[in-house]
Amino acid sequence: MFNINDESLVLFGEKLKQLRLEKKVSTKNLSDKTGIDIATLNRIEQGFIKKINPLILNELAKYFNLNVLYFY
């Protein structure tokens, strides 16, 4: 699992939300395209998840056409 501290949780969530909004995609559409549960995406964006499965990061990286290391 990818662990981040409380301060970084908010920054990570904001970064994910910014990426999503730049692509003009809703949380529902992102969920549909990546297979990541919409509630999980919402909790990540709000900074509530402390341990993020690397498979989720990989799916997000693929969707946004980024290297997965971008999230680390």
PDB file of N, CA and C in Angstrom:
ATOM      1  N   MET A   1       0.832  -1.190   0.000  1.00  0.00           N
ATOM      2  CA  MET A   1       0.000   0.000   0.000  1.00  0.00           C
ATOM      3  C   MET A   1       0.875   1.252   0.000  1.00  0.00           C
ATOM      4  N   PHE A   2       0.367   2.262  -0.601  1.00  0.00           N
ATOM      5  CA  PHE A   2       1.033   3.560  -0.680  1.00  0.00           C
ATOM      6  C   PHE A   2       0.544   4.395   0.493  1.00  0.00           C
ATOM      7  N   ASN A   3       1.415   4.653   1.470  1.00  0.00           N
ATOM      8  CA  ASN A   3       1.045   5.424   2.662  1.00  0.00           C
ATOM      9  C   ASN A   3       1.473   6.880   2.503  1.00  0.00           C
ATOM     10  N   ILE A   4       0.593   7.787   2.881  1.00  0.00           N
ATOM     11  CA  ILE A   4       0.941   9.197   2.886  1.00  0.00           C
ATOM     12  C   ILE A   4       0.479   9.824   4.194  1.00  0.00           C
ATOM     13  N   ASN A   5       1.205  10.849   4.628  1.00  0.00           N
ATOM     14  CA  ASN A   5       0.842  11.488   5.895  1.00  0.00           C
ATOM     15  C   ASN A   5      -0.373  12.389   5.707  1.00  0.00           C
ATOM     16  N   ASP A   6      -0.944  12.828   6.814  1.00  0.00           N
ATOM     17  CA  ASP A   6      -2.188  13.609   6.786  1.00  0.00           C
ATOM     18  C   ASP A   6      -2.083  14.863   5.924  1.00  0.00           C
ATOM     19  N   GLU A   7      -0.963  15.555   6.005  1.00  0.00           N
ATOM     20  CA  GLU A   7      -0.786  16.786   5.235  1.00  0.00           C
ATOM     21  C   GLU A   7      -0.777  16.476   3.739  1.00  0.00           C
ATOM     22  N   SER A   8      -0.127  15.394   3.379  1.00  0.00           N
ATOM     23  CA  SER A   8      -0.033  15.019   1.974  1.00  0.00           C
ATOM     24  C   SER A   8      -1.350  14.465   1.430  1.00  0.00           C
ATOM     25  N   LEU A   9      -2.201  13.952   2.323  1.00  0.00           N
ATOM     26  CA  LEU A   9      -3.495  13.417   1.887  1.00  0.00           C
ATOM     27  C   LEU A   9      -4.303  14.479   1.146  1.00  0.00           C
ATOM     28  N   VAL A  10      -4.351  15.643   1.714  1.00  0.00           N
ATOM     29  CA  VAL A  10      -5.129  16.732   1.134  1.00  0.00           C
ATOM     30  C   VAL A  10      -4.509  17.163  -0.193  1.00  0.00           C
ATOM     31  N   LEU A  11      -3.183  17.287  -0.227  1.00  0.00           N
ATOM     32  CA  LEU A  11      -2.514  17.697  -1.455  1.00  0.00           C
ATOM     33  C   LEU A  11      -2.709  16.671  -2.567  1.00  0.00           C
ATOM     34  N   PHE A  12      -2.624  15.397  -2.207  1.00  0.00           N
ATOM     35  CA  PHE A  12      -2.825  14.328  -3.182  1.00  0.00           C
ATOM     36  C   PHE A  12      -4.244  14.382  -3.727  1.00  0.00           C
ATOM     37  N   GLY A  13      -5.213  14.531  -2.842  1.00  0.00           N
ATOM     38  CA  GLY A  13      -6.608  14.616  -3.258  1.00  0.00           C
ATOM     39  C   GLY A  13      -6.862  15.806  -4.162  1.00  0.00           C
ATOM     40  N   GLU A  14      -6.272  16.943  -3.820  1.00  0.00           N
ATOM     41  CA  GLU A  14      -6.428  18.144  -4.637  1.00  0.00           C
ATOM     42  C   GLU A  14      -5.814  17.950  -6.014  1.00  0.00           C
ATOM     43  N   LYS A  15      -4.660  17.286  -6.056  1.00  0.00           N
ATOM     44  CA  LYS A  15      -3.985  17.032  -7.324  1.00  0.00           C
ATOM     45  C   LYS A  15      -4.834  16.116  -8.206  1.00  0.00           C
ATOM     46  N   LEU A  16      -5.394  15.079  -7.607  1.00  0.00           N
ATOM     47  CA  LEU A  16      -6.246  14.170  -8.356  1.00  0.00           C
ATOM     48  C   LEU A  16      -7.485  14.904  -8.880  1.00  0.00           C
ATOM     49  N   LYS A  17      -8.090  15.702  -8.033  1.00  0.00           N
ATOM     50  CA  LYS A  17      -9.276  16.451  -8.451  1.00  0.00           C
ATOM     51  C   LYS A  17      -8.937  17.421  -9.577  1.00  0.00           C
ATOM     52  N   GLN A  18      -7.792  18.081  -9.482  1.00  0.00           N
ATOM     53  CA  GLN A  18      -7.356  19.013 -10.513  1.00  0.00           C
ATOM     54  C   GLN A  18      -7.167  18.281 -11.846  1.00  0.00           C
ATOM     55  N   LEU A  19      -6.537  17.117 -11.812  1.00  0.00           N
ATOM     56  CA  LEU A  19      -6.363  16.325 -13.028  1.00  0.00           C
ATOM     57  C   LEU A  19      -7.721  15.972 -13.637  1.00  0.00           C
ATOM     58  N   ARG A  20      -8.634  15.554 -12.779  1.00  0.00           N
ATOM     59  CA  ARG A  20      -9.968  15.164 -13.237  1.00  0.00           C
ATOM     60  C   ARG A  20     -10.708  16.347 -13.858  1.00  0.00           C
ATOM     61  N   LEU A  21     -10.650  17.486 -13.200  1.00  0.00           N
ATOM     62  CA  LEU A  21     -11.348  18.664 -13.704  1.00  0.00           C
ATOM     63  C   LEU A  21     -10.722  19.193 -14.994  1.00  0.00           C
ATOM     64  N   GLU A  22      -9.405  19.110 -15.102  1.00  0.00           N
ATOM     65  CA  GLU A  22      -8.725  19.544 -16.327  1.00  0.00           C
ATOM     66  C   GLU A  22      -9.173  18.709 -17.526  1.00  0.00           C
ATOM     67  N   LYS A  23      -9.461  17.439 -17.261  1.00  0.00           N
ATOM     68  CA  LYS A  23      -9.939  16.555 -18.321  1.00  0.00           C
ATOM     69  C   LYS A  23     -11.452  16.655 -18.509  1.00  0.00           C
ATOM     70  N   LYS A  24     -12.076  17.476 -17.671  1.00  0.00           N
ATOM     71  CA  LYS A  24     -13.529  17.693 -17.728  1.00  0.00           C
ATOM     72  C   LYS A  24     -14.289  16.381 -17.627  1.00  0.00           C
ATOM     73  N   VAL A  25     -13.923  15.596 -16.625  1.00  0.00           N
ATOM     74  CA  VAL A  25     -14.572  14.307 -16.394  1.00  0.00           C
ATOM     75  C   VAL A  25     -15.145  14.297 -14.978  1.00  0.00           C
ATOM     76  N   SER A  26     -16.338  13.748 -14.847  1.00  0.00           N
ATOM     77  CA  SER A  26     -16.961  13.647 -13.525  1.00  0.00           C
ATOM     78  C   SER A  26     -16.350  12.470 -12.762  1.00  0.00           C
ATOM     79  N   THR A  27     -16.586  12.462 -11.481  1.00  0.00           N
ATOM     80  CA  THR A  27     -16.125  11.344 -10.658  1.00  0.00           C
ATOM     81  C   THR A  27     -16.764  10.044 -11.136  1.00  0.00           C
ATOM     82  N   LYS A  28     -18.025  10.118 -11.506  1.00  0.00           N
ATOM     83  CA  LYS A  28     -18.740   8.937 -12.015  1.00  0.00           C
ATOM     84  C   LYS A  28     -18.092   8.414 -13.291  1.00  0.00           C
ATOM     85  N   ASN A  29     -17.783   9.312 -14.221  1.00  0.00           N
ATOM     86  CA  ASN A  29     -17.138   8.900 -15.464  1.00  0.00           C
ATOM     87  C   ASN A  29     -15.745   8.333 -15.210  1.00  0.00           C
ATOM     88  N   LEU A  30     -15.003   8.946 -14.302  1.00  0.00           N
ATOM     89  CA  LEU A  30     -13.681   8.427 -13.959  1.00  0.00           C
ATOM     90  C   LEU A  30     -13.802   7.036 -13.367  1.00  0.00           C
ATOM     91  N   SER A  31     -14.788   6.847 -12.525  1.00  0.00           N
ATOM     92  CA  SER A  31     -15.047   5.537 -11.942  1.00  0.00           C
ATOM     93  C   SER A  31     -15.359   4.512 -13.027  1.00  0.00           C
ATOM     94  N   ASP A  32     -16.218   4.894 -13.964  1.00  0.00           N
ATOM     95  CA  ASP A  32     -16.593   3.989 -15.057  1.00  0.00           C
ATOM     96  C   ASP A  32     -15.390   3.624 -15.925  1.00  0.00           C
ATOM     97  N   LYS A  33     -14.527   4.581 -16.202  1.00  0.00           N
ATOM     98  CA  LYS A  33     -13.381   4.359 -17.088  1.00  0.00           C
ATOM     99  C   LYS A  33     -12.255   3.579 -16.426  1.00  0.00           C
ATOM    100  N   THR A  34     -12.100   3.730 -15.106  1.00  0.00           N
ATOM    101  CA  THR A  34     -10.982   3.082 -14.415  1.00  0.00           C
ATOM    102  C   THR A  34     -11.380   1.838 -13.637  1.00  0.00           C
ATOM    103  N   GLY A  35     -12.665   1.696 -13.352  1.00  0.00           N
ATOM    104  CA  GLY A  35     -13.111   0.578 -12.533  1.00  0.00           C
ATOM    105  C   GLY A  35     -12.902   0.807 -11.046  1.00  0.00           C
ATOM    106  N   ILE A  36     -12.516   2.013 -10.673  1.00  0.00           N
ATOM    107  CA  ILE A  36     -12.316   2.369  -9.268  1.00  0.00           C
ATOM    108  C   ILE A  36     -13.663   2.842  -8.719  1.00  0.00           C
ATOM    109  N   ASP A  37     -14.054   2.304  -7.596  1.00  0.00           N
ATOM    110  CA  ASP A  37     -15.326   2.651  -6.973  1.00  0.00           C
ATOM    111  C   ASP A  37     -15.434   4.163  -6.785  1.00  0.00           C
ATOM    112  N   ILE A  38     -16.595   4.711  -7.102  1.00  0.00           N
ATOM    113  CA  ILE A  38     -16.809   6.158  -7.006  1.00  0.00           C
ATOM    114  C   ILE A  38     -16.619   6.660  -5.576  1.00  0.00           C
ATOM    115  N   ALA A  39     -17.033   5.872  -4.600  1.00  0.00           N
ATOM    116  CA  ALA A  39     -16.855   6.273  -3.193  1.00  0.00           C
ATOM    117  C   ALA A  39     -15.369   6.349  -2.853  1.00  0.00           C
ATOM    118  N   THR A  40     -14.585   5.432  -3.383  1.00  0.00           N
ATOM    119  CA  THR A  40     -13.131   5.453  -3.148  1.00  0.00           C
ATOM    120  C   THR A  40     -12.521   6.697  -3.764  1.00  0.00           C
ATOM    121  N   LEU A  41     -12.914   7.016  -4.985  1.00  0.00           N
ATOM    122  CA  LEU A  41     -12.402   8.232  -5.633  1.00  0.00           C
ATOM    123  C   LEU A  41     -12.766   9.469  -4.829  1.00  0.00           C
ATOM    124  N   ASN A  42     -13.995   9.543  -4.360  1.00  0.00           N
ATOM    125  CA  ASN A  42     -14.418  10.685  -3.542  1.00  0.00           C
ATOM    126  C   ASN A  42     -13.607  10.791  -2.263  1.00  0.00           C
ATOM    127  N   ARG A  43     -13.382   9.662  -1.606  1.00  0.00           N
ATOM    128  CA  ARG A  43     -12.608   9.676  -0.351  1.00  0.00           C
ATOM    129  C   ARG A  43     -11.155  10.069  -0.602  1.00  0.00           C
ATOM    130  N   ILE A  44     -10.602   9.631  -1.731  1.00  0.00           N
ATOM    131  CA  ILE A  44      -9.225  10.028  -2.063  1.00  0.00           C
ATOM    132  C   ILE A  44      -9.169  11.535  -2.284  1.00  0.00           C
ATOM    133  N   GLU A  45     -10.096  12.066  -3.074  1.00  0.00           N
ATOM    134  CA  GLU A  45     -10.100  13.503  -3.353  1.00  0.00           C
ATOM    135  C   GLU A  45     -10.306  14.332  -2.088  1.00  0.00           C
ATOM    136  N   GLN A  46     -11.038  13.805  -1.136  1.00  0.00           N
ATOM    137  CA  GLN A  46     -11.290  14.526   0.113  1.00  0.00           C
ATOM    138  C   GLN A  46     -10.182  14.311   1.146  1.00  0.00           C
ATOM    139  N   GLY A  47      -9.223  13.450   0.843  1.00  0.00           N
ATOM    140  CA  GLY A  47      -8.099  13.226   1.743  1.00  0.00           C
ATOM    141  C   GLY A  47      -8.395  12.291   2.891  1.00  0.00           C
ATOM    142  N   PHE A  48      -9.344  11.372   2.717  1.00  0.00           N
ATOM    143  CA  PHE A  48      -9.740  10.477   3.799  1.00  0.00           C
ATOM    144  C   PHE A  48      -9.077   9.108   3.755  1.00  0.00           C
ATOM    145  N   ILE A  49      -8.421   8.756   2.673  1.00  0.00           N
ATOM    146  CA  ILE A  49      -7.808   7.429   2.566  1.00  0.00           C
ATOM    147  C   ILE A  49      -6.310   7.549   2.802  1.00  0.00           C
ATOM    148  N   LYS A  50      -5.826   6.839   3.816  1.00  0.00           N
ATOM    149  CA  LYS A  50      -4.417   6.920   4.170  1.00  0.00           C
ATOM    150  C   LYS A  50      -3.564   5.890   3.446  1.00  0.00           C
ATOM    151  N   LYS A  51      -4.173   4.783   3.037  1.00  0.00           N
ATOM    152  CA  LYS A  51      -3.437   3.740   2.328  1.00  0.00           C
ATOM    153  C   LYS A  51      -4.119   3.513   0.988  1.00  0.00           C
ATOM    154  N   ILE A  52      -3.401   3.879  -0.067  1.00  0.00           N
ATOM    155  CA  ILE A  52      -3.957   3.755  -1.406  1.00  0.00           C
ATOM    156  C   ILE A  52      -3.296   2.574  -2.098  1.00  0.00           C
ATOM    157  N   ASN A  53      -4.119   1.681  -2.576  1.00  0.00           N
ATOM    158  CA  ASN A  53      -3.639   0.501  -3.270  1.00  0.00           C
ATOM    159  C   ASN A  53      -2.872   0.939  -4.525  1.00  0.00           C
ATOM    160  N   PRO A  54      -1.667   0.394  -4.730  1.00  0.00           N
ATOM    161  CA  PRO A  54      -0.890   0.754  -5.925  1.00  0.00           C
ATOM    162  C   PRO A  54      -1.623   0.447  -7.231  1.00  0.00           C
ATOM    163  N   LEU A  55      -2.526  -0.524  -7.217  1.00  0.00           N
ATOM    164  CA  LEU A  55      -3.298  -0.822  -8.424  1.00  0.00           C
ATOM    165  C   LEU A  55      -4.218   0.340  -8.787  1.00  0.00           C
ATOM    166  N   ILE A  56      -4.728   1.026  -7.769  1.00  0.00           N
ATOM    167  CA  ILE A  56      -5.548   2.215  -8.008  1.00  0.00           C
ATOM    168  C   ILE A  56      -4.691   3.311  -8.630  1.00  0.00           C
ATOM    169  N   LEU A  57      -3.500   3.509  -8.089  1.00  0.00           N
ATOM    170  CA  LEU A  57      -2.599   4.519  -8.647  1.00  0.00           C
ATOM    171  C   LEU A  57      -2.255   4.190 -10.089  1.00  0.00           C
ATOM    172  N   ASN A  58      -2.046   2.913 -10.369  1.00  0.00           N
ATOM    173  CA  ASN A  58      -1.717   2.484 -11.727  1.00  0.00           C
ATOM    174  C   ASN A  58      -2.873   2.787 -12.687  1.00  0.00           C
ATOM    175  N   GLU A  59      -4.096   2.513 -12.262  1.00  0.00           N
ATOM    176  CA  GLU A  59      -5.266   2.794 -13.104  1.00  0.00           C
ATOM    177  C   GLU A  59      -5.422   4.296 -13.349  1.00  0.00           C
ATOM    178  N   LEU A  60      -5.200   5.084 -12.319  1.00  0.00           N
ATOM    179  CA  LEU A  60      -5.293   6.534 -12.473  1.00  0.00           C
ATOM    180  C   LEU A  60      -4.206   7.046 -13.416  1.00  0.00           C
ATOM    181  N   ALA A  61      -3.005   6.531 -13.261  1.00  0.00           N
ATOM    182  CA  ALA A  61      -1.890   6.938 -14.127  1.00  0.00           C
ATOM    183  C   ALA A  61      -2.193   6.593 -15.583  1.00  0.00           C
ATOM    184  N   LYS A  62      -2.726   5.402 -15.811  1.00  0.00           N
ATOM    185  CA  LYS A  62      -3.076   5.015 -17.183  1.00  0.00           C
ATOM    186  C   LYS A  62      -4.143   5.945 -17.754  1.00  0.00           C
ATOM    187  N   TYR A  63      -5.167   6.207 -16.974  1.00  0.00           N
ATOM    188  CA  TYR A  63      -6.258   7.055 -17.452  1.00  0.00           C
ATOM    189  C   TYR A  63      -5.763   8.462 -17.803  1.00  0.00           C
ATOM    190  N   PHE A  64      -4.933   9.023 -16.941  1.00  0.00           N
ATOM    191  CA  PHE A  64      -4.450  10.385 -17.155  1.00  0.00           C
ATOM    192  C   PHE A  64      -3.188  10.441 -18.008  1.00  0.00           C
ATOM    193  N   ASN A  65      -2.773   9.273 -18.515  1.00  0.00           N
ATOM    194  CA  ASN A  65      -1.593   9.173 -19.369  1.00  0.00           C
ATOM    195  C   ASN A  65      -0.342   9.739 -18.671  1.00  0.00           C
ATOM    196  N   LEU A  66      -0.141   9.290 -17.439  1.00  0.00           N
ATOM    197  CA  LEU A  66       0.987   9.718 -16.626  1.00  0.00           C
ATOM    198  C   LEU A  66       1.810   8.502 -16.208  1.00  0.00           C
ATOM    199  N   ASN A  67       3.050   8.736 -15.867  1.00  0.00           N
ATOM    200  CA  ASN A  67       3.857   7.698 -15.249  1.00  0.00           C
ATOM    201  C   ASN A  67       3.355   7.557 -13.814  1.00  0.00           C
ATOM    202  N   VAL A  68       3.203   6.335 -13.344  1.00  0.00           N
ATOM    203  CA  VAL A  68       2.685   6.104 -11.995  1.00  0.00           C
ATOM    204  C   VAL A  68       3.539   6.801 -10.932  1.00  0.00           C
ATOM    205  N   LEU A  69       4.810   7.030 -11.217  1.00  0.00           N
ATOM    206  CA  LEU A  69       5.686   7.719 -10.268  1.00  0.00           C
ATOM    207  C   LEU A  69       5.249   9.157 -10.009  1.00  0.00           C
ATOM    208  N   TYR A  70       4.445   9.712 -10.882  1.00  0.00           N
ATOM    209  CA  TYR A  70       3.891  11.048 -10.683  1.00  0.00           C
ATOM    210  C   TYR A  70       3.174  11.147  -9.336  1.00  0.00           C
ATOM    211  N   PHE A  71       2.535  10.059  -8.940  1.00  0.00           N
ATOM    212  CA  PHE A  71       1.764  10.055  -7.694  1.00  0.00           C
ATOM    213  C   PHE A  71       2.626   9.853  -6.458  1.00  0.00           C
ATOM    214  N   TYR A  72       3.861   9.444  -6.640  1.00  0.00           N
ATOM    215  CA  TYR A  72       4.735   9.229  -5.493  1.00  0.00           C
ATOM    216  C   TYR A  72       5.546  10.469  -5.237  1.00  0.00           C
TER     217      TYR A  72
END
